[in-house]
Structures are given as C-alpha cells and as structure tokens.
Amino acid sequence: MPQTPPVHHSAPDPGAEAVGRRVRALREERGMSLSTLARLARVGKATLSGLENGTRNPTLETLYAITAQLGVPLTAVLSGPASGPTVRGVAVSAILLEVFEDTDATYELYRMLVAPGPEQLSPAHQRGVTEHITVFAGVLRAGPVDAPLTAGAGGHLRWTSDVPHVYAAVGDEEVAASLLLRYPLR
C-alpha cells in the first residue's frame, strides 16, 4: 500500500500549532502512542511528532490518514470554520466553509480547487463516510481508486470514501467544486 506523502517543509502555517495540539489531545484521549498512530496512519513518526509540535505543515492526505485512524472528521483537528482554514494536498486545495450536525451525522462543507496535472490519492476515511462533489468548472475524475467517476461543470459525484480514493483534474483546466463529507455518528 502506498504511504501517505510527507508534510511540507516550508515555514509552519500559523495554525499548525493548534492543529498539532488537537491531534495530540485526540491521540492521548484514545490512549494511543505516537508510534502506534504513526504506524496505523502510515505516516513517519518524525512527521507526526513535527505535526504535533506545530513545526510542520501537514498535507491534506496526512491529515485525512491521521483523522481516519483517530475516528474523527477532519474538522476535529482544524480550527473553527469562522477562520476558513485551507488544507492542501498534492492536487487539492480546500477551504472549510461550514461544519454542521444532525441526529446521525456530522457534515463538512468545503470549497475545493483541483489543479491540473498530479493525481491526489486520499487514504480511506472511517467506515461509512460519504463524499458528495458538485463540479462548477472543469472536469473532475474522483472516487474509489479502482472505480473513479468523472463529472464536468454542473455534474455531481458521490461515493463511500471508506476506501482509498483519488482526485484529478481532467485536461488543463483547474476544477472548481464543492465537497461535502458526511461522517456518520457512532
């Protein structure tokens, strides 16, 4: 299985320290060692330590790998939606717009851009998580690694994302879309 890409080594984002504190608190609440979480998330121990200490900027792929193993939505480690945190991966840049809950699920709504060129591999989310993407511009190929879906402007994609999945712009145009993640409550 492919390993999650390493974190960026540029100057830490001002919110990196807060994200790191939340990751550490969630890990400790579960009685999980740094080594155990790193192994389960397929993230280097030094990478996870740097993230927890706020000295490294995690990629979107790294955060999804970690939060999946902690059994929480991505927003559990990000700052509140009022600050509009941006998370970046190899191809995807996403800005958190809103988090809301109903009786059986937590939802995260993002504005998403997918750059042309690289394909982004996202690790599996926890069981039952679904992704819903509406494409506003460009053509997007996204979904399970073994059966990705394609949609152009005005199209919609939906899949259960508790398996590794991909995102890629088809052609040379950047994709603009909304991403809604639904995390079932246990």
Short mmCIF file of C-alpha atoms in Angstrom, two decimals:
data_model
loop_
_atom_site.label_atom_id
_atom_site.label_comp_id
_atom_site.label_asym_id
_atom_site.label_seq_id
_atom_site.Cartn_x
_atom_site.Cartn_y
_atom_site.Cartn_z
CA MET A 1 0.00 0.00 0.00
CA PRO A 2 1.35 3.47 -0.78
CA GLN A 3 2.48 5.60 2.11
CA THR A 4 0.95 9.00 2.80
CA PRO A 5 3.09 11.77 1.30
CA PRO A 6 5.31 13.62 3.79
CA VAL A 7 4.38 17.00 5.18
CA HIS A 8 5.62 20.19 3.53
CA HIS A 9 8.88 21.50 4.96
CA SER A 10 8.14 25.20 4.42
CA ALA A 11 7.67 27.58 7.35
CA PRO A 12 4.83 26.32 9.53
CA ASP A 13 1.41 27.87 8.98
CA PRO A 14 0.28 29.96 11.98
CA GLY A 15 -2.50 27.41 12.64
CA ALA A 16 -0.13 24.42 12.57
CA GLU A 17 0.50 24.61 16.31
CA ALA A 18 -3.25 24.48 17.09
CA VAL A 19 -3.74 21.54 14.70
CA GLY A 20 -0.85 19.75 16.37
CA ARG A 21 -2.30 20.30 19.84
CA ARG A 22 -5.65 18.88 18.72
CA VAL A 23 -4.02 15.81 17.14
CA ARG A 24 -2.01 15.15 20.30
CA ALA A 25 -5.07 15.59 22.55
CA LEU A 26 -7.19 13.23 20.43
CA ARG A 27 -4.38 10.66 20.31
CA GLU A 28 -3.88 10.83 24.08
CA GLU A 29 -7.65 10.64 24.76
CA ARG A 30 -7.58 7.30 22.96
CA GLY A 31 -4.57 6.07 24.92
CA MET A 32 -2.62 5.75 21.67
CA SER A 33 1.15 6.20 21.50
CA LEU A 34 2.76 8.41 18.86
CA SER A 35 4.37 5.30 17.34
CA THR A 36 1.05 3.46 17.13
CA LEU A 37 -0.78 6.33 15.43
CA ALA A 38 2.12 6.88 13.02
CA ARG A 39 2.11 3.19 12.08
CA LEU A 40 -1.67 2.94 11.67
CA ALA A 41 -1.86 6.16 9.61
CA ARG A 42 1.22 5.18 7.58
CA VAL A 43 2.89 8.47 8.49
CA GLY A 44 6.51 8.74 9.61
CA LYS A 45 6.95 9.04 13.37
CA ALA A 46 9.11 12.16 12.90
CA THR A 47 6.43 13.65 10.64
CA LEU A 48 3.71 13.03 13.24
CA SER A 49 5.92 14.40 16.01
CA GLY A 50 6.62 17.55 13.97
CA LEU A 51 2.92 17.96 13.27
CA GLU A 52 2.03 17.58 16.96
CA ASN A 53 4.72 20.10 17.91
CA GLY A 54 3.48 22.59 15.30
CA THR A 55 6.78 22.66 13.43
CA ARG A 56 5.50 21.08 10.19
CA ASN A 57 2.61 21.83 7.85
CA PRO A 58 0.64 18.65 7.19
CA THR A 59 -0.78 17.88 3.77
CA LEU A 60 -4.45 17.11 3.32
CA GLU A 61 -3.54 13.46 2.71
CA THR A 62 -1.62 13.29 6.00
CA LEU A 63 -4.45 14.87 8.00
CA TYR A 64 -7.02 12.52 6.48
CA ALA A 65 -4.82 9.50 7.25
CA ILE A 66 -4.45 10.61 10.88
CA THR A 67 -8.08 11.58 11.48
CA ALA A 68 -9.29 8.31 9.93
CA GLN A 69 -7.23 6.37 12.47
CA LEU A 70 -8.48 8.59 15.29
CA GLY A 71 -12.07 8.06 14.10
CA VAL A 72 -12.89 11.76 13.79
CA PRO A 73 -13.80 14.16 10.98
CA LEU A 74 -11.04 16.38 9.60
CA THR A 75 -12.57 19.41 11.33
CA ALA A 76 -11.82 17.84 14.72
CA VAL A 77 -8.17 18.88 14.21
CA LEU A 78 -8.70 22.09 12.23
CA SER A 79 -9.53 25.46 13.72
CA GLY A 80 -13.16 26.54 13.60
CA PRO A 81 -14.85 27.30 10.29
CA ALA A 82 -15.06 31.03 11.03
CA SER A 83 -11.34 31.26 10.31
CA GLY A 84 -11.79 29.46 6.98
CA PRO A 85 -8.82 27.09 7.26
CA THR A 86 -7.31 25.97 3.98
CA VAL A 87 -5.90 22.48 3.65
CA ARG A 88 -3.72 21.49 0.71
CA GLY A 89 -2.72 18.22 -0.84
CA VAL A 90 -0.77 17.24 -3.94
CA ALA A 91 -3.59 18.44 -6.23
CA VAL A 92 -6.43 19.61 -3.98
CA SER A 93 -6.80 22.87 -2.08
CA ALA A 94 -9.90 23.06 0.11
CA ILE A 95 -11.33 25.82 2.28
CA LEU A 96 -13.63 24.78 5.09
CA LEU A 97 -16.92 26.71 4.78
CA GLU A 98 -19.12 25.11 7.42
CA VAL A 99 -19.47 22.19 9.82
CA PHE A 100 -22.92 21.08 10.88
CA GLU A 101 -24.55 18.12 12.60
CA ASP A 102 -27.86 16.37 12.56
CA THR A 103 -29.00 13.45 14.69
CA ASP A 104 -27.00 10.82 12.82
CA ALA A 105 -24.08 12.57 11.10
CA THR A 106 -21.53 15.38 11.06
CA TYR A 107 -21.08 17.24 7.77
CA GLU A 108 -18.12 19.26 6.49
CA LEU A 109 -18.63 21.59 3.53
CA TYR A 110 -15.58 22.76 1.56
CA ARG A 111 -14.86 24.96 -1.45
CA MET A 112 -12.41 22.83 -3.42
CA LEU A 113 -9.96 23.51 -6.24
CA VAL A 114 -8.16 20.71 -8.06
CA ALA A 115 -5.06 21.72 -10.01
CA PRO A 116 -4.39 20.16 -13.39
CA GLY A 117 -1.52 17.71 -13.50
CA PRO A 118 -0.99 15.47 -10.49
CA GLU A 119 -3.49 12.94 -9.18
CA GLN A 120 -4.11 13.09 -5.46
CA LEU A 121 -4.51 9.85 -3.51
CA SER A 122 -6.56 10.17 -0.34
CA PRO A 123 -6.47 7.43 2.29
CA ALA A 124 -9.66 5.71 3.39
CA HIS A 125 -11.87 7.59 5.86
CA GLN A 126 -13.56 5.79 8.72
CA ARG A 127 -16.38 3.35 7.92
CA GLY A 128 -19.48 4.80 6.29
CA VAL A 129 -18.11 8.23 5.32
CA THR A 130 -19.51 9.51 2.03
CA GLU A 131 -18.29 12.29 -0.26
CA HIS A 132 -20.53 14.42 -2.44
CA ILE A 133 -18.91 16.72 -5.02
CA THR A 134 -20.62 19.25 -7.25
CA VAL A 135 -18.39 20.49 -10.09
CA PHE A 136 -18.73 24.17 -11.10
CA ALA A 137 -15.85 24.43 -13.61
CA GLY A 138 -13.51 21.97 -15.30
CA VAL A 139 -13.75 18.20 -15.45
CA LEU A 140 -13.06 16.11 -12.33
CA ARG A 141 -12.15 12.45 -12.02
CA ALA A 142 -12.64 11.34 -8.41
CA GLY A 143 -13.76 8.38 -6.37
CA PRO A 144 -12.52 4.95 -5.32
CA VAL A 145 -9.07 4.10 -6.73
CA ASP A 146 -10.45 1.06 -8.54
CA ALA A 147 -13.55 2.80 -9.96
CA PRO A 148 -13.20 6.60 -10.20
CA LEU A 149 -16.08 8.67 -11.54
CA THR A 150 -15.98 11.66 -13.90
CA ALA A 151 -18.10 14.82 -13.96
CA GLY A 152 -17.93 18.15 -15.75
CA ALA A 153 -19.40 21.54 -14.86
CA GLY A 154 -22.88 21.06 -13.40
CA GLY A 155 -22.22 17.40 -12.60
CA HIS A 156 -22.27 15.63 -9.25
CA LEU A 157 -20.24 12.70 -7.88
CA ARG A 158 -20.99 10.59 -4.81
CA TRP A 159 -19.19 7.61 -3.28
CA THR A 160 -18.50 5.90 0.02
CA SER A 161 -15.00 7.05 0.88
CA ASP A 162 -14.01 4.42 3.43
CA VAL A 163 -11.63 3.12 0.75
CA PRO A 164 -8.59 4.85 -0.79
CA HIS A 165 -9.79 7.36 -3.37
CA VAL A 166 -8.40 9.82 -5.92
CA TYR A 167 -8.97 13.34 -7.22
CA ALA A 168 -7.64 14.62 -10.55
CA ALA A 169 -8.46 17.40 -12.97
CA VAL A 170 -9.04 16.02 -16.46
CA GLY A 171 -7.28 18.18 -19.03
CA ASP A 172 -5.53 21.50 -18.47
CA GLU A 173 -8.31 23.38 -16.65
CA GLU A 174 -8.43 23.78 -12.88
CA VAL A 175 -11.53 22.23 -11.32
CA ALA A 176 -13.73 24.35 -9.03
CA ALA A 177 -16.16 22.36 -6.91
CA SER A 178 -17.89 21.97 -3.58
CA LEU A 179 -17.11 18.95 -1.41
CA LEU A 180 -19.50 17.72 1.26
CA LEU A 181 -18.25 14.98 3.55
CA ARG A 182 -20.78 13.07 5.66
CA TYR A 183 -19.40 11.34 8.76
CA PRO A 184 -21.95 9.00 10.38
CA LEU A 185 -22.11 9.33 14.18
CA ARG A 186 -21.39 6.15 16.07
#
